[in-house]
Short mmCIF file of C-alpha atoms and ligand atoms in Angstrom, two decimals:
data_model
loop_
_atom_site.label_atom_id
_atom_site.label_comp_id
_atom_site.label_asym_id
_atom_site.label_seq_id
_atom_site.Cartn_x
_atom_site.Cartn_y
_atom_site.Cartn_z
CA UNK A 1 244.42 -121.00 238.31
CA UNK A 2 245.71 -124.57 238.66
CA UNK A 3 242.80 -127.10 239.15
CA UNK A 4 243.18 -128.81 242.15
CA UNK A 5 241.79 -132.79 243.07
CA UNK A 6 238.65 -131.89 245.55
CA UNK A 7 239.46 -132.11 249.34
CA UNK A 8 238.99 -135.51 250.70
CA UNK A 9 239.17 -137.18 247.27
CA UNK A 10 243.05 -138.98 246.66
CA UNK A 11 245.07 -139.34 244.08
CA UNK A 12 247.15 -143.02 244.37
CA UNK A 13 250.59 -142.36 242.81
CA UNK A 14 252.46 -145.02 241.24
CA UNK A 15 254.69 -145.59 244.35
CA UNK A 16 251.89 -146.14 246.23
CA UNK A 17 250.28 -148.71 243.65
CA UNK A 18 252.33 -151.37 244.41
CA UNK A 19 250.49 -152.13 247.92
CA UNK A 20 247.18 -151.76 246.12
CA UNK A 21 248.11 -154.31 243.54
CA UNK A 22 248.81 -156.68 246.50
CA UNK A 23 246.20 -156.08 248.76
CA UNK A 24 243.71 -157.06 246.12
CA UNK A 25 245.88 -159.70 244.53
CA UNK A 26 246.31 -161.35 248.33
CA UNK A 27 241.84 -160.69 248.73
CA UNK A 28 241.10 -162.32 245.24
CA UNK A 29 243.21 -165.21 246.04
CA UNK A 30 241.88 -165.55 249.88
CA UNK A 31 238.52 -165.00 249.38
CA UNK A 32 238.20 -167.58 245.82
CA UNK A 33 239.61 -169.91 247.88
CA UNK A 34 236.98 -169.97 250.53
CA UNK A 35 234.32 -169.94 247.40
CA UNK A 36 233.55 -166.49 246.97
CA UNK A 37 233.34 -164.60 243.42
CA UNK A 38 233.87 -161.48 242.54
CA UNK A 39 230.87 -159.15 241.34
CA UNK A 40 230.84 -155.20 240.30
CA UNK A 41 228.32 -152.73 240.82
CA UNK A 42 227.25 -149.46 240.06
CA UNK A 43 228.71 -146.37 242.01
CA UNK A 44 225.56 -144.60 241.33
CA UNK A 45 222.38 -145.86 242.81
CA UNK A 46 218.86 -144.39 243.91
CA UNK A 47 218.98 -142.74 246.76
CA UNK A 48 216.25 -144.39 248.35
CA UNK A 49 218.72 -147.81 248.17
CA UNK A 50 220.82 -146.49 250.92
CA UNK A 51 218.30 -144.57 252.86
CA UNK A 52 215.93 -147.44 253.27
CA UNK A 53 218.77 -150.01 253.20
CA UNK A 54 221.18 -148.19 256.03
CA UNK A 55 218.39 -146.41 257.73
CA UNK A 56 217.21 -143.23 257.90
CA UNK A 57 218.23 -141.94 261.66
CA UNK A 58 222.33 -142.92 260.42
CA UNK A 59 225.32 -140.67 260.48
CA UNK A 60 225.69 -141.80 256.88
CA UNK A 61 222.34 -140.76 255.57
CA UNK A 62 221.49 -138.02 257.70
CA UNK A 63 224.54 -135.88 256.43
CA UNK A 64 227.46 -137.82 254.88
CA UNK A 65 225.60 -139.11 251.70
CA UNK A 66 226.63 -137.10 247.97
CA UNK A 67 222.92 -136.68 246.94
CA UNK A 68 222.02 -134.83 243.52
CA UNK A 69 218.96 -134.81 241.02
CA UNK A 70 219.91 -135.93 237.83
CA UNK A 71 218.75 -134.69 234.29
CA UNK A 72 215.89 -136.07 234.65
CA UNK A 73 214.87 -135.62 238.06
CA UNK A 74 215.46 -138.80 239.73
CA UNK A 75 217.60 -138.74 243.52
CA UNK A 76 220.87 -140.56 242.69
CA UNK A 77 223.36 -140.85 245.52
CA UNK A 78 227.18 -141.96 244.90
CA UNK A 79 227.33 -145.19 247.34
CA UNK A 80 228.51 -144.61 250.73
CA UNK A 81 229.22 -148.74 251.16
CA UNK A 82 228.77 -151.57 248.71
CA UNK A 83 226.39 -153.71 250.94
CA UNK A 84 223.25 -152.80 250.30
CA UNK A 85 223.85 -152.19 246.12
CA UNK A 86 225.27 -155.88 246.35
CA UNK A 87 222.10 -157.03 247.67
CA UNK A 88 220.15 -155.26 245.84
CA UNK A 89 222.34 -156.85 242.43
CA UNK A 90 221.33 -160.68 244.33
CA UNK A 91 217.61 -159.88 243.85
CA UNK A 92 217.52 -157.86 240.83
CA UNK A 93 219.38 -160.63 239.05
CA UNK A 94 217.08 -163.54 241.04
CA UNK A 95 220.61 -164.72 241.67
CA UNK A 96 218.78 -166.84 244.48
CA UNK A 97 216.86 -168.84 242.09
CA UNK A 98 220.19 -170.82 241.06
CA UNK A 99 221.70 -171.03 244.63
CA UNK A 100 220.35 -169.51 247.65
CA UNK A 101 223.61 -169.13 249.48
CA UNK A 102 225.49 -166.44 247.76
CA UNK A 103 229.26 -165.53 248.67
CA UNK A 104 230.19 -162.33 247.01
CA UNK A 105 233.13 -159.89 247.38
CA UNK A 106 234.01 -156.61 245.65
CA UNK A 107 236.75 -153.54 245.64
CA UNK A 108 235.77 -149.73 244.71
CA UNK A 109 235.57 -146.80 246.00
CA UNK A 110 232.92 -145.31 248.45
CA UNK A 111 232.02 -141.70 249.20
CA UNK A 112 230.99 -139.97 252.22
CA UNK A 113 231.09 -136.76 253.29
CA UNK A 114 232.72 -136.36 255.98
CA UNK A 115 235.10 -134.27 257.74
CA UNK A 116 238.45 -135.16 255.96
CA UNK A 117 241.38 -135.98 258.44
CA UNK A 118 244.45 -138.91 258.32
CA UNK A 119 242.56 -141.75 257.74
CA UNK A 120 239.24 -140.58 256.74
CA UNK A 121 238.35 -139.25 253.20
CA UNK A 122 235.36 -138.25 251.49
CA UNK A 123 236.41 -141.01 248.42
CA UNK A 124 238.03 -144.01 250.15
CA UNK A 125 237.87 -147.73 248.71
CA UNK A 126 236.36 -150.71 250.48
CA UNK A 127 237.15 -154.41 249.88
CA UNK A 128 233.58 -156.00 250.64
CA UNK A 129 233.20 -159.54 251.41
CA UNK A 130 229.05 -160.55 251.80
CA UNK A 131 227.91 -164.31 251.97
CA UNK A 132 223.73 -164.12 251.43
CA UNK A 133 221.17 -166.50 252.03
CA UNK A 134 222.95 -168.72 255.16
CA UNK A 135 221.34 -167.79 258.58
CA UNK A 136 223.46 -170.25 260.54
CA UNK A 137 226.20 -168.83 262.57
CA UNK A 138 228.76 -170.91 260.84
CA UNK A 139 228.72 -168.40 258.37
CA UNK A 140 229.04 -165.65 261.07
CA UNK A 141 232.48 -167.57 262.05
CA UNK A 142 233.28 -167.81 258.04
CA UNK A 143 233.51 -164.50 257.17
CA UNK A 144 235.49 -163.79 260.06
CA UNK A 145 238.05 -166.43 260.11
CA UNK A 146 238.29 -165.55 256.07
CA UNK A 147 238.79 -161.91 256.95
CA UNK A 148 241.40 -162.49 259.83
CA UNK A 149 243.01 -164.96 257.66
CA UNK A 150 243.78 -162.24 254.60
CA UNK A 151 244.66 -159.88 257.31
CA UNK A 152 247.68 -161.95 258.10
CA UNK A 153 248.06 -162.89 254.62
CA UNK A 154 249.05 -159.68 253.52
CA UNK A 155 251.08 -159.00 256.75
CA UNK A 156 249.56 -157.41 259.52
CA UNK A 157 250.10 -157.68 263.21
CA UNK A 158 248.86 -155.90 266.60
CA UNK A 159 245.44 -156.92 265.70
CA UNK A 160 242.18 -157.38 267.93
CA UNK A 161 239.15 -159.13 266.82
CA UNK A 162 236.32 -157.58 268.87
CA UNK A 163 232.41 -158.92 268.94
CA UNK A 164 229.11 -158.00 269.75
CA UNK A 165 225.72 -159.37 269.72
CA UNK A 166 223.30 -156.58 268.82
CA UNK A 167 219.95 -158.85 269.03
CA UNK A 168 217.17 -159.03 266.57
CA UNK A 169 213.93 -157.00 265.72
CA UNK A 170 212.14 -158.85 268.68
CA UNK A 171 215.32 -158.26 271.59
CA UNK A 172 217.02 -154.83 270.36
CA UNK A 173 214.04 -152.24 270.86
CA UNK A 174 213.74 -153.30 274.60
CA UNK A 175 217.08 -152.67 274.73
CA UNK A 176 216.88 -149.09 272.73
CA UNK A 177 213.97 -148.39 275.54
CA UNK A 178 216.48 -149.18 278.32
CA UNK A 179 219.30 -146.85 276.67
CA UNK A 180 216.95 -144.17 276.59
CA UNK A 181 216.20 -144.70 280.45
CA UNK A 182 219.42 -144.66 281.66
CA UNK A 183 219.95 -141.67 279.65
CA UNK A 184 216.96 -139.68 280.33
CA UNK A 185 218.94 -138.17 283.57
CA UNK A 186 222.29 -137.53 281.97
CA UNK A 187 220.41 -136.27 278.40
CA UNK A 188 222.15 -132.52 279.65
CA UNK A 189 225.59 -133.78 279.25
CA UNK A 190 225.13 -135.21 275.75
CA UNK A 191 226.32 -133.12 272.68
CA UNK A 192 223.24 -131.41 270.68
CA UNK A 193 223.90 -134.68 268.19
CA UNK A 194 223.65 -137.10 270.82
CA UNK A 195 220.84 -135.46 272.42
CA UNK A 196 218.70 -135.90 268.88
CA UNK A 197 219.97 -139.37 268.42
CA UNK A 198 218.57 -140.05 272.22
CA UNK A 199 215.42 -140.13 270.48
CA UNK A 200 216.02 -141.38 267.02
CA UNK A 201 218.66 -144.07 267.32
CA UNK A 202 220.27 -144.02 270.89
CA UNK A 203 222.91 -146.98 270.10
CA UNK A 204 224.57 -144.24 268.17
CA UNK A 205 225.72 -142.49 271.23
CA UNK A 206 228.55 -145.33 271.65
CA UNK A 207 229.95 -143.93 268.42
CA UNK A 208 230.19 -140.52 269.69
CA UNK A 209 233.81 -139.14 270.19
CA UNK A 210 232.94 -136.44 272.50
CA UNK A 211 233.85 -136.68 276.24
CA UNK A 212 231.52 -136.08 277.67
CA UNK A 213 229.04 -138.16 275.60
CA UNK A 214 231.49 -140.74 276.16
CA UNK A 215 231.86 -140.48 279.88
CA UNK A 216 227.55 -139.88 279.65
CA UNK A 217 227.30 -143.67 278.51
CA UNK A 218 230.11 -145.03 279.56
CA UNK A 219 228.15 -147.27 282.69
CA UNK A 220 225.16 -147.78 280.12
CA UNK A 221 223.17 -151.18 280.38
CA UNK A 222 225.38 -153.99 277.64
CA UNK A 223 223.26 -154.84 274.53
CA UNK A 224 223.84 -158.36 275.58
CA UNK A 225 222.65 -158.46 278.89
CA UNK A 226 219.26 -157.92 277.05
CA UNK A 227 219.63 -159.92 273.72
CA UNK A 228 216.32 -162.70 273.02
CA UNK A 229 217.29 -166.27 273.93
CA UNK A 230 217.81 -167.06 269.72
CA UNK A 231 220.31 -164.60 270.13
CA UNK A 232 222.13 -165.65 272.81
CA UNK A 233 222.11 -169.25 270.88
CA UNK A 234 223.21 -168.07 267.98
CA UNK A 235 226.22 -165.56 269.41
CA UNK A 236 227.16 -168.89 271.47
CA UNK A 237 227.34 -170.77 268.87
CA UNK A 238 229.42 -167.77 266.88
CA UNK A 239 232.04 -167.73 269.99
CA UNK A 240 232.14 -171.42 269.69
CA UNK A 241 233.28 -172.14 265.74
CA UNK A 242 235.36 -168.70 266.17
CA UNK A 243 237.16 -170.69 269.46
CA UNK A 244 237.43 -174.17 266.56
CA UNK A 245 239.18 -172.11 264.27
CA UNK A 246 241.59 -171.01 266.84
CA UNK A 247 240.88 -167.71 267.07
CA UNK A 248 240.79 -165.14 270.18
CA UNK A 249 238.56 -162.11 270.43
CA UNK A 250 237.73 -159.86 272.64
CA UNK A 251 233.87 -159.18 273.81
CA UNK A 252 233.47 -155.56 273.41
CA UNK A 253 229.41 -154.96 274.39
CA UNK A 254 229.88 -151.23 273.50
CA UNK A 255 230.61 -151.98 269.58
CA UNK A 256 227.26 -151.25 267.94
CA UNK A 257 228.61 -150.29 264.33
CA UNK A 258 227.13 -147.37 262.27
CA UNK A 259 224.39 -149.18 260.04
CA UNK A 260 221.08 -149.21 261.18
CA UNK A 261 220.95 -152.77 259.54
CA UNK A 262 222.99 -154.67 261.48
CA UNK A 263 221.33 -157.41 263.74
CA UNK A 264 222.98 -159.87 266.15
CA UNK A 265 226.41 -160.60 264.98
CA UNK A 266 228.96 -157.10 264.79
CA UNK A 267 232.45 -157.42 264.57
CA UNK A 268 235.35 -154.76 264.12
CA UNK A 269 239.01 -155.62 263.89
CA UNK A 270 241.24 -152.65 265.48
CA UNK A 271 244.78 -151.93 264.91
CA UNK A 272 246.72 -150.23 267.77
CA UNK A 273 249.26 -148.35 265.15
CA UNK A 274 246.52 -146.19 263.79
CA UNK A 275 245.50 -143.48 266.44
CA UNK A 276 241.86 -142.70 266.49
CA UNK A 277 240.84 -143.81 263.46
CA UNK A 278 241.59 -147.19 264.79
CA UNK A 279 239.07 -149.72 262.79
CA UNK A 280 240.29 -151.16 260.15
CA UNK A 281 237.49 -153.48 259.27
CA UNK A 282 233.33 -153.47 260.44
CA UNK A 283 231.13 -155.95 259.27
CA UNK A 284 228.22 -157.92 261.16
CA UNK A 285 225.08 -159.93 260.35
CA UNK A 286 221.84 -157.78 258.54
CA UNK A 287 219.50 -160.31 258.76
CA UNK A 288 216.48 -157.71 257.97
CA UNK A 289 218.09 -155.65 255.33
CA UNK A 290 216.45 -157.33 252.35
CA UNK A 291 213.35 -156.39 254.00
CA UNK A 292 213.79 -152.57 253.83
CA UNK A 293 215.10 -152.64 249.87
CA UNK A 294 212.71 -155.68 248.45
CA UNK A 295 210.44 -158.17 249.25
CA UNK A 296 212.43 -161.32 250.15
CA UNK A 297 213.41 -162.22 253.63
CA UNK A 298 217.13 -163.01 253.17
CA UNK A 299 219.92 -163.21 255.91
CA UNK A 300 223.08 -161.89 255.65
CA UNK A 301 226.94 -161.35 257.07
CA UNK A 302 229.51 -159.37 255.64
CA UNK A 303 232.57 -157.08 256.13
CA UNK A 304 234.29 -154.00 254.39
CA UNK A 305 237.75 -153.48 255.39
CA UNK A 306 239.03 -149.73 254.32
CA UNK A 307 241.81 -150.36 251.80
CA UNK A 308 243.80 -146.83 252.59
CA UNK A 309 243.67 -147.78 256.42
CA UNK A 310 245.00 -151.32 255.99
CA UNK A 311 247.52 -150.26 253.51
CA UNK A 312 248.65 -147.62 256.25
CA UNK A 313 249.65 -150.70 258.18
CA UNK A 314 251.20 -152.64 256.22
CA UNK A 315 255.14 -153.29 256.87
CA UNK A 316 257.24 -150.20 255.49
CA UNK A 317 260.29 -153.21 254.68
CA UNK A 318 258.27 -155.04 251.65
CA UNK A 319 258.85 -153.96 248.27
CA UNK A 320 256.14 -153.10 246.58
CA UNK A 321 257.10 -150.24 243.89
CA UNK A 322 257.90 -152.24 240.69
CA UNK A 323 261.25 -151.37 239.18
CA UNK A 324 262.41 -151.89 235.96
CA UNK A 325 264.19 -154.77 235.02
CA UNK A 326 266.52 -153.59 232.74
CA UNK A 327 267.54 -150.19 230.84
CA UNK A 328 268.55 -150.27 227.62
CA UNK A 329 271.32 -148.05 227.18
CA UNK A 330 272.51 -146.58 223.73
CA UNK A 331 275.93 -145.68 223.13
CA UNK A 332 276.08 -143.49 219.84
CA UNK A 333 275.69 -144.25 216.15
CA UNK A 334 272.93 -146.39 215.16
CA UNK A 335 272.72 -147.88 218.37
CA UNK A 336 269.46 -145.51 219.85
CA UNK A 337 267.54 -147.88 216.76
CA UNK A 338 268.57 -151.01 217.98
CA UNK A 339 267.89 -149.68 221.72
CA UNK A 340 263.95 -149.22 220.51
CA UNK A 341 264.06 -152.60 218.99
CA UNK A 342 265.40 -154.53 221.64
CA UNK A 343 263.41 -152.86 224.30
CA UNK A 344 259.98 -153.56 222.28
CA UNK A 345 261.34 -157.06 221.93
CA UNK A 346 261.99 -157.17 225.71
CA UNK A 347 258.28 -155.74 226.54
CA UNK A 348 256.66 -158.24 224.65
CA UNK A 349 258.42 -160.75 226.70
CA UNK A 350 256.87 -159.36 229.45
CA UNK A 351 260.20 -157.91 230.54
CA UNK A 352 260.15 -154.49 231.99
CA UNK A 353 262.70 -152.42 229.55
CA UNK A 354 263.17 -148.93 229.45
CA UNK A 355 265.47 -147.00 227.31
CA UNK A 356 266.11 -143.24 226.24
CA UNK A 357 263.91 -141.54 224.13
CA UNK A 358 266.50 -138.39 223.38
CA UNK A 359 269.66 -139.20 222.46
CA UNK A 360 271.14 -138.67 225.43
CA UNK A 361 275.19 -139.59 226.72
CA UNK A 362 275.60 -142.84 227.66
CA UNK A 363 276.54 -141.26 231.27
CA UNK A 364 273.37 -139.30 231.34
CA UNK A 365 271.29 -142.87 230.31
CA UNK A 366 273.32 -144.84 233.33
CA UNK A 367 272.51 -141.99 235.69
CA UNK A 368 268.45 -142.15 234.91
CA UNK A 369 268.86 -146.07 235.23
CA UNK A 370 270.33 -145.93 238.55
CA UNK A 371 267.39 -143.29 239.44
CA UNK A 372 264.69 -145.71 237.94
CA UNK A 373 266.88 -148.34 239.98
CA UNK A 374 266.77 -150.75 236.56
CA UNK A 375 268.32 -153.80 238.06
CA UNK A 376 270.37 -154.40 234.94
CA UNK A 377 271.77 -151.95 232.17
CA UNK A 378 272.22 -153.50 228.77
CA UNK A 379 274.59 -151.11 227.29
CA UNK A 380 274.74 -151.22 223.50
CA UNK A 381 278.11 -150.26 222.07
CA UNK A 382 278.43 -150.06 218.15
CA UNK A 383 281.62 -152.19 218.08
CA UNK A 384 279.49 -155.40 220.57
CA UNK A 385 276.53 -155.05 218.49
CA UNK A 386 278.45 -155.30 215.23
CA UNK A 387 279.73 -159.21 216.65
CA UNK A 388 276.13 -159.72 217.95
CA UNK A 389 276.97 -158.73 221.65
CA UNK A 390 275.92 -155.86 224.41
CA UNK A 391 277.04 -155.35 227.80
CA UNK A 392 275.08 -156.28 230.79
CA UNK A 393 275.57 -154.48 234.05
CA UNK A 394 274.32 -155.49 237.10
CA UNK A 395 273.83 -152.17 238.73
CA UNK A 396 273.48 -154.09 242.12
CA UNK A 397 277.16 -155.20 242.77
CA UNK A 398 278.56 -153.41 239.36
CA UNK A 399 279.67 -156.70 237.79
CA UNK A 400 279.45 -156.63 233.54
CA UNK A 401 279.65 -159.62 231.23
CA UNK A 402 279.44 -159.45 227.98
CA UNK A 403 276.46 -161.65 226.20
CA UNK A 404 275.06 -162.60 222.92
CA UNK A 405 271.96 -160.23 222.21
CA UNK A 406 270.45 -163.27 221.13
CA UNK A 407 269.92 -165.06 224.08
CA UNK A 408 269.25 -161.77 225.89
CA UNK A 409 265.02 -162.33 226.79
CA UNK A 410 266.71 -165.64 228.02
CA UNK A 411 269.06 -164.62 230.44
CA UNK A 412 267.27 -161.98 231.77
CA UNK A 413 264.29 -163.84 232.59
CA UNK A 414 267.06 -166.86 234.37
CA UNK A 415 268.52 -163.45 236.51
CA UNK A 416 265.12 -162.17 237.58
CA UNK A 417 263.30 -165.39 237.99
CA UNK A 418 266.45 -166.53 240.54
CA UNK A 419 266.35 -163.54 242.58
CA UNK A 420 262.81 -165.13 243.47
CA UNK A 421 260.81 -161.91 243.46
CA UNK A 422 259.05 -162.65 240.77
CA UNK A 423 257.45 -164.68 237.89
CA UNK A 424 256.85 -163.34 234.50
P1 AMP B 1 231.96 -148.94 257.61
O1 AMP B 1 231.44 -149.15 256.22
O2 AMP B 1 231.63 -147.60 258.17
O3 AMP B 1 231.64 -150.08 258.52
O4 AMP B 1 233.54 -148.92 257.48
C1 AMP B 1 234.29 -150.05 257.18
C2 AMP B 1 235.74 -149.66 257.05
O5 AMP B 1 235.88 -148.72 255.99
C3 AMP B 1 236.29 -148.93 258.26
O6 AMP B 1 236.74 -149.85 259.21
C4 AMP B 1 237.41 -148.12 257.66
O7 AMP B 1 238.57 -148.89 257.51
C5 AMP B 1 236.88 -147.77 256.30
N1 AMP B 1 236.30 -146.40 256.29
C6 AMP B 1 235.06 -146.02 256.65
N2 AMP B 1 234.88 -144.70 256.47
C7 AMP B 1 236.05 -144.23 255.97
C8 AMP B 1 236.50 -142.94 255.53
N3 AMP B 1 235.71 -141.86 255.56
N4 AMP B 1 237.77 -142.84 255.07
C9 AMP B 1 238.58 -143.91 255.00
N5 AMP B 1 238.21 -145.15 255.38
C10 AMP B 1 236.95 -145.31 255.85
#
């Protein structure tokens, strides 16, 4: 039987690669230019990482996480987001003790199970963007003007920036007690999850897609109308460097975000192209997350924007797929040697060359170039390459010249550099 990839778990094809090349090219550039470095960590971590880091009573933990005992007994879980294993690389590495403020981003894949549908798979890959150690909202309004910033950068439109406040340690369980008041009455409409999370972690009920949980909380009390008096300051002050950057946002007191370790600051950016699975991009402030995995009270703000989502949006008209240069075509006789040569000669130029590998017709060798869509054909003809010349075809409007194989790296990289699409 044919082996088949696992359900939920992708395969990117080289067509597709094209947009993943320049959604991270686009992030590395954006996010090193507002001062943040890349870091890499582990895709295997303990288990207790996540569960004390996200929080026990989560969607995540409770049943999405890919938990096994290893070899020699220890819980390992494959990481279901890249926040907590990037804090946990800050204080491992005392990374504090040569700056507090830390601005970090990575890329990699993530793994939860969950239900596969469009838009949601068990392996998916997060761009994560963290800055640690800054409690001031200014880094709240960072983060997000950085994020909608590479947003546009790689081409996006119909966006909404939503925010929340959802309060601190000392504000949010007054709130969670008020929840579960206004829900006690309608606890008979809520699905069998919801009516579990009315005790363990009622915010969660805003997450829940079912009707009639929504319709259950739909009139529910707004985190913010019970949020601490820091809070308020510091969401204020949010709103206000967001509104000095220039940018609009919507308040959306129902966004409460599926960590556990989120406090104050949330934020989502939603895309109206993408049906339900309509968030491209969660992050908020975890101001008490070092506190569950170490011993150091650190703040921090972040985001993770889902790579396969935003590449869903991008615009269909951009080129992306990476098409040979040239083809090098052989027309009989020695020529298939002098095809091999040429083309190495051409690849260590850092021009894309492809050429025939089996002797086939000329005709057969111009029909796979126009499939690869090689932009030019260098057709090598005994009699040419006997005075030192080939043919070059440009296979968009059909015109040939004939050119002196010596100067050939030259002129090709003069044609593709002035069609402006791209450096070598
Ligand atoms: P979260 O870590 O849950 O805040 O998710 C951050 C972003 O990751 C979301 O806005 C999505 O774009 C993406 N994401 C989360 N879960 C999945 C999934 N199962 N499949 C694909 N993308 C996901």
């Amino acid at each position: 039987m044919e082996i088949k990839a696992i359900r939920g778990f992708n395969d990117v094809l080289p067509a597709e690669i094209g947009k993943w090349q320049f959604v991270e090219k686009t992030a590395r550039e954006v996010f090193e230019g507002f001062g943040f470095s890349e870091i890499r960590i582990p895709i295997l971590e303990r288990t207790e990482l996540f569960s004390r880091g996200i929080g026990e009573a989560t969607d995540i933990v409770e049943k999405e996480m890919y938990t096994f005992t290893d070899r020699s007994g220890t819980s390992l879980t494959l990481r279901p987001e890249a926040t907590a294993s990037m804090a946990r690389a800050y204080l491992e590495h005392k990374m504090y003790s040569f700056d507090p403020v830390a601005k970090l981003y990575c890329f990699g894949p993530m793994f939860r199970h969950e239900r596969p549908q469009k838009g949601r798979y068990r392996q998916f890959y997060q761009i994560d963007a963290e800055i640690f150690g800054v409690a001031n909202p200014i880094a709240d309004a960072e983060v997000i003007l950085m994020l909608i910033h590479f947003l546009k950068r790689v081409g996006l439109e119909n966006l909404e920036l939503e925010i929340n406040s959802l309060g601190c340690r000392e504000c949010r369980p007054r709130y969670r007690e008020e929840l579960k008041r206004f829900l006690a009455d309608r606890a008979f409409h809520l699905c069998q999850d919801c009516q579990r999370r009315l005790q363990s972690n009622p915010l969660r009920i805003f997450d829940c897609k079912v009707e009639a949980c929504k319709e259950a909380i739909s009139e529910a009390p707004k985190v913010t109308d019970f949020i601490c008096p820091e809070c308020q300051v510091h969401f204020d002050r949010v709103k206000e460097y967001l509104g000095m950057a220039g940018l609009s946002y919507l308040l959306n007191p129902r966004m409460v975000r599926g960590l556990d370790y989120y406090t104050r600051t949330a934020f989502e950016v939603v895309s109206y192209q993408l049906g339900s699975q309509n968030a491209v991009t969660g992050g908020g402030r975890y101001d008490n997350l070092f506190q569950e995995i170490g011993e150091l009270d650190i703040p921090g703000i972040g985001f993770a924007i889902g790579i396969e989502r935003l590449i869903s949006l991008l615009p269909g008209e951009k080129e992306f797929v990476k098409y040979p240069h040239v083809f090098v075509a052989a027309s009989g006789g020695g020529t298939q040697k002098r095809a091999y040569e040429l083309a190495n000669q051409l690849h260590l130029d850092g021009i894309r060359a492809e050429a025939d590998y089996e002797g086939k017709s000329l005709k057969s060798q111009m029909r796979r170039a126009d499939k690869l869509k090689a932009r030019y054909v260098l057709i090598l003809g005994e009699e040419e390459l006997n005075r030192g010349r080939a043919v070059l075809r440009n296979m968009g409007d059909k015109s040939q010249e004939e050119i002196p194989l010596q100067d050939i790296v030259d002129i090709l990289k003069d044609k593709v550099k002035q069609r402006g699409k791209e450096t070598f």
